[in-house]
GROMACS .gro file of C-alpha atoms in nm:
model
  194
    1ASP     CA    1  -3.705   5.455  14.614
    2GLY     CA    2  -3.978   5.717  14.613
    3SER     CA    3  -4.021   5.718  14.992
    4GLY     CA    4  -3.662   5.823  15.058
    5MET     CA    5  -3.642   5.551  15.323
    6GLN     CA    6  -3.431   5.318  15.108
    7LEU     CA    7  -3.669   5.027  15.151
    8ASN     CA    8  -3.546   4.866  14.831
    9GLY     CA    9  -3.172   4.907  14.875
   10VAL     CA   10  -2.887   4.926  15.123
   11GLY     CA   11  -2.974   5.141  15.427
   12ALA     CA   12  -2.798   5.455  15.552
   13GLY     CA   13  -3.108   5.673  15.527
   14ILE     CA   14  -3.257   5.618  15.872
   15SER     CA   15  -3.176   5.375  16.153
   16SER     CA   16  -3.475   5.150  16.080
   17THR     CA   17  -3.333   5.082  15.734
   18SER     CA   18  -2.967   5.077  15.841
   19LYS     CA   19  -2.926   4.720  15.952
   20VAL     CA   20  -2.659   4.456  15.913
   21ALA     CA   21  -2.693   4.079  15.880
   22ILE     CA   22  -2.381   3.869  15.924
   23VAL     CA   23  -2.432   3.513  15.803
   24GLU     CA   24  -2.208   3.209  15.827
   25ARG     CA   25  -2.248   2.835  15.789
   26SER     CA   26  -2.358   2.694  16.124
   27GLU     CA   27  -2.182   2.426  16.322
   28ARG     CA   28  -2.490   2.382  16.544
   29GLU     CA   29  -2.682   2.061  16.502
   30GLY     CA   30  -3.014   2.122  16.327
   31CYS     CA   31  -2.912   2.460  16.184
   32ASP     CA   32  -2.787   2.557  15.838
   33VAL     CA   33  -2.664   2.910  15.911
   34ASP     CA   34  -2.596   3.144  16.203
   35TYR     CA   35  -2.737   3.497  16.173
   36TYR     CA   36  -2.601   3.793  16.368
   37PHE     CA   37  -2.802   4.116  16.356
   38ALA     CA   38  -2.685   4.475  16.409
   39GLN     CA   39  -2.889   4.797  16.409
   40VAL     CA   40  -2.690   5.109  16.319
   41ASP     CA   41  -2.783   5.448  16.463
   42MET     CA   42  -2.702   5.684  16.178
   43ARG     CA   43  -2.669   5.991  16.402
   44SER     CA   44  -2.435   5.857  16.669
   45GLY     CA   45  -2.269   5.571  16.482
   46VAL     CA   46  -2.359   5.332  16.766
   47VAL     CA   47  -2.410   4.970  16.662
   48ASP     CA   48  -2.668   4.778  16.867
   49TRP     CA   49  -2.628   4.399  16.873
   50SER     CA   50  -2.908   4.331  17.124
   51GLY     CA   51  -3.202   4.259  16.890
   52SER     CA   52  -3.310   4.087  16.574
   53CYS     CA   53  -3.502   4.167  16.256
   54GLY     CA   54  -3.757   3.942  16.089
   55ASN     CA   55  -3.727   4.125  15.757
   56LEU     CA   56  -3.354   4.060  15.747
   57ALA     CA   57  -3.418   3.701  15.853
   58ALA     CA   58  -3.605   3.661  15.523
   59ALA     CA   59  -3.302   3.804  15.343
   60VAL     CA   60  -3.075   3.562  15.534
   61GLY     CA   61  -3.267   3.273  15.378
   62VAL     CA   62  -3.225   3.413  15.028
   63PHE     CA   63  -2.856   3.486  15.091
   64ALA     CA   64  -2.798   3.132  15.221
   65ARG     CA   65  -2.951   2.990  14.903
   66MET     CA   66  -2.753   3.223  14.674
   67GLU     CA   67  -2.425   3.149  14.852
   68ARG     CA   68  -2.494   2.772  14.849
   69LEU     CA   69  -2.483   2.738  15.227
   70LEU     CA   70  -2.770   2.487  15.215
   71PRO     CA   71  -2.814   2.126  15.121
   72ASP     CA   72  -2.921   2.094  14.756
   73GLN     CA   73  -3.289   2.160  14.689
   74ALA     CA   74  -3.357   2.278  15.047
   75GLU     CA   75  -3.655   2.514  15.061
   76THR     CA   76  -3.644   2.571  15.438
   77VAL     CA   77  -3.336   2.738  15.581
   78ARG     CA   78  -3.276   2.653  15.947
   79VAL     CA   79  -3.137   2.977  16.092
   80TYR     CA   80  -2.984   3.022  16.436
   81GLN     CA   81  -3.040   3.380  16.558
   82ALA     CA   82  -2.706   3.417  16.734
   83ASN     CA   83  -2.771   3.751  16.912
   84LEU     CA   84  -3.062   3.613  17.112
   85GLY     CA   85  -3.011   3.236  17.094
   86TYR     CA   86  -3.318   3.098  16.918
   87ARG     CA   87  -3.394   2.923  16.590
   88MET     CA   88  -3.595   3.040  16.291
   89ASP     CA   89  -3.715   2.850  15.988
   90VAL     CA   90  -3.711   3.058  15.670
   91THR     CA   91  -3.908   2.888  15.392
   92LEU     CA   92  -3.829   3.011  15.042
   93SER     CA   93  -4.036   2.974  14.729
   94PRO     CA   94  -3.893   2.747  14.461
   95ALA     CA   95  -3.659   2.939  14.228
   96ASP     CA   96  -3.915   2.925  13.944
   97ALA     CA   97  -4.209   3.048  14.157
   98PRO     CA   98  -4.394   3.359  14.037
   99PHE     CA   99  -4.316   3.704  14.172
  100ASP     CA  100  -4.670   3.766  14.301
  101THR     CA  101  -4.624   3.858  14.668
  102SER     CA  102  -4.634   4.219  14.786
  103VAL     CA  103  -4.574   4.386  15.122
  104PRO     CA  104  -4.775   4.699  15.203
  105GLY     CA  105  -4.557   5.008  15.184
  106VAL     CA  106  -4.280   4.839  14.986
  107PRO     CA  107  -4.268   4.893  14.609
  108GLY     CA  108  -4.279   4.596  14.373
  109ARG     CA  109  -4.353   4.225  14.408
  110GLY     CA  110  -4.138   3.925  14.491
  111GLN     CA  111  -4.146   3.556  14.569
  112LYS     CA  112  -4.313   3.448  14.892
  113ILE     CA  113  -4.084   3.397  15.193
  114GLU     CA  114  -4.214   3.270  15.527
  115VAL     CA  115  -4.024   3.331  15.852
  116LYS     CA  116  -4.120   3.119  16.152
  117MET     CA  117  -3.952   3.210  16.480
  118LEU     CA  118  -3.928   2.904  16.701
  119ARG     CA  119  -3.956   3.002  17.069
  120PRO     CA  120  -3.817   3.352  17.021
  121SER     CA  121  -3.670   3.521  17.323
  122ALA     CA  122  -3.499   3.844  17.419
  123GLY     CA  123  -3.211   3.709  17.622
  124ASP     CA  124  -3.315   3.607  17.972
  125LYS     CA  125  -3.645   3.803  17.967
  126ALA     CA  126  -3.977   3.618  17.990
  127LEU     CA  127  -4.226   3.656  17.703
  128LEU     CA  128  -4.440   3.868  17.938
  129PRO     CA  129  -4.163   4.041  18.139
  130THR     CA  130  -4.402   4.168  18.409
  131GLY     CA  131  -4.592   3.837  18.421
  132ARG     CA  132  -4.917   4.013  18.321
  133PRO     CA  133  -5.095   4.025  17.983
  134THR     CA  134  -5.160   4.400  18.027
  135ASP     CA  135  -4.997   4.676  18.229
  136LEU     CA  136  -5.084   5.037  18.300
  137ILE     CA  137  -4.813   5.264  18.162
  138HIS     CA  138  -4.762   5.593  18.347
  139LEU     CA  139  -4.643   5.862  18.108
  140PRO     CA  140  -4.440   6.169  18.212
  141SER     CA  141  -4.737   6.388  18.117
  142GLY     CA  142  -4.945   6.218  18.387
  143ARG     CA  143  -5.148   6.022  18.132
  144GLN     CA  144  -5.188   5.647  18.172
  145ILE     CA  145  -5.245   5.396  17.895
  146GLU     CA  146  -5.294   5.020  17.896
  147ALA     CA  147  -5.029   4.820  17.711
  148THR     CA  148  -4.908   4.466  17.654
  149LEU     CA  149  -4.533   4.431  17.708
  150LEU     CA  150  -4.364   4.146  17.519
  151CYS     CA  151  -4.008   4.020  17.500
  152GLY     CA  152  -4.007   3.788  17.201
  153ALA     CA  153  -3.724   3.839  16.950
  154ASN     CA  154  -3.731   4.213  17.032
  155PRO     CA  155  -3.891   4.405  17.318
  156THR     CA  156  -4.234   4.514  17.195
  157VAL     CA  157  -4.507   4.734  17.339
  158LEU     CA  158  -4.862   4.700  17.205
  159VAL     CA  159  -5.114   4.977  17.269
  160ARG     CA  160  -5.461   5.050  17.137
  161SER     CA  161  -5.476   5.302  16.855
  162ARG     CA  162  -5.738   5.509  17.038
  163ASP     CA  163  -5.501   5.547  17.334
  164VAL     CA  164  -5.237   5.701  17.106
  165TRP     CA  165  -5.445   5.897  16.853
  166GLY     CA  166  -5.778   5.929  17.032
  167ALA     CA  167  -5.956   5.713  16.770
  168ASP     CA  168  -5.962   5.348  16.669
  169THR     CA  169  -5.809   5.437  16.332
  170PRO     CA  170  -5.491   5.644  16.318
  171PRO     CA  171  -5.483   5.943  16.087
  172VAL     CA  172  -5.323   5.873  15.751
  173SER     CA  173  -5.024   6.088  15.838
  174PRO     CA  174  -5.015   6.158  16.213
  175PRO     CA  175  -4.875   6.509  16.254
  176GLY     CA  176  -4.545   6.445  16.434
  177PHE     CA  177  -4.688   6.153  16.635
  178PRO     CA  178  -4.745   6.387  16.932
  179ALA     CA  179  -4.872   6.125  17.177
  180THR     CA  180  -4.603   5.870  17.093
  181GLN     CA  181  -4.300   6.090  17.152
  182GLU     CA  182  -4.331   6.063  17.530
  183HIS     CA  183  -4.392   5.687  17.542
  184PRO     CA  184  -4.061   5.503  17.486
  185SER     CA  185  -3.864   5.651  17.775
  186ALA     CA  186  -4.155   5.592  18.011
  187TRP     CA  187  -4.178   5.226  17.909
  188ARG     CA  188  -3.807   5.171  17.959
  189VAL     CA  189  -3.796   5.332  18.302
  190ASP     CA  190  -4.123   5.203  18.449
  191HIS     CA  191  -4.099   4.844  18.330
  192GLY     CA  192  -3.734   4.775  18.255
  193LEU     CA  193  -3.836   4.639  17.917
  194LEU     CA  194  -3.529   4.756  17.729
   0.00000   0.00000   0.00000
């Protein structure tokens, strides 16, 4: 594709598009398929099995339909996210539905797919791992920013745009993301999120 990020094909360009979904018919009651997720680091070759991916969960639903892993006429695929131990419902459009749904930043249109994560978790971590809705993050530079730390499906850190870019709206193309490059290691060390 035009972005060079391989958003419309098989990954291998960058780690965020180099992902693997392994799908098999489920033997769990109330589930149609089991879904294992792997993230591949293209530089080191390391495969990380500790997370999940909602975008691939949508693809799991389509794959399950195409491979006839579902009861006939099923529109909702009951997916067990095996890495983290929670269930998702992936609702597919009927096969004859129009291709009228678009995702910002992804070329083209497709049929609507809804992914509902039912009580997502990140292993044994609580949804708010520190027990607080906001925490003060201490960065190596000495700066502090307020953040919400979440462990649902994947560890996630939410910060205000103005704390990262100095404005409520990020620049169209942030030059090198200067403020963000110091953040991830600080979050991991200070809060044990990852």
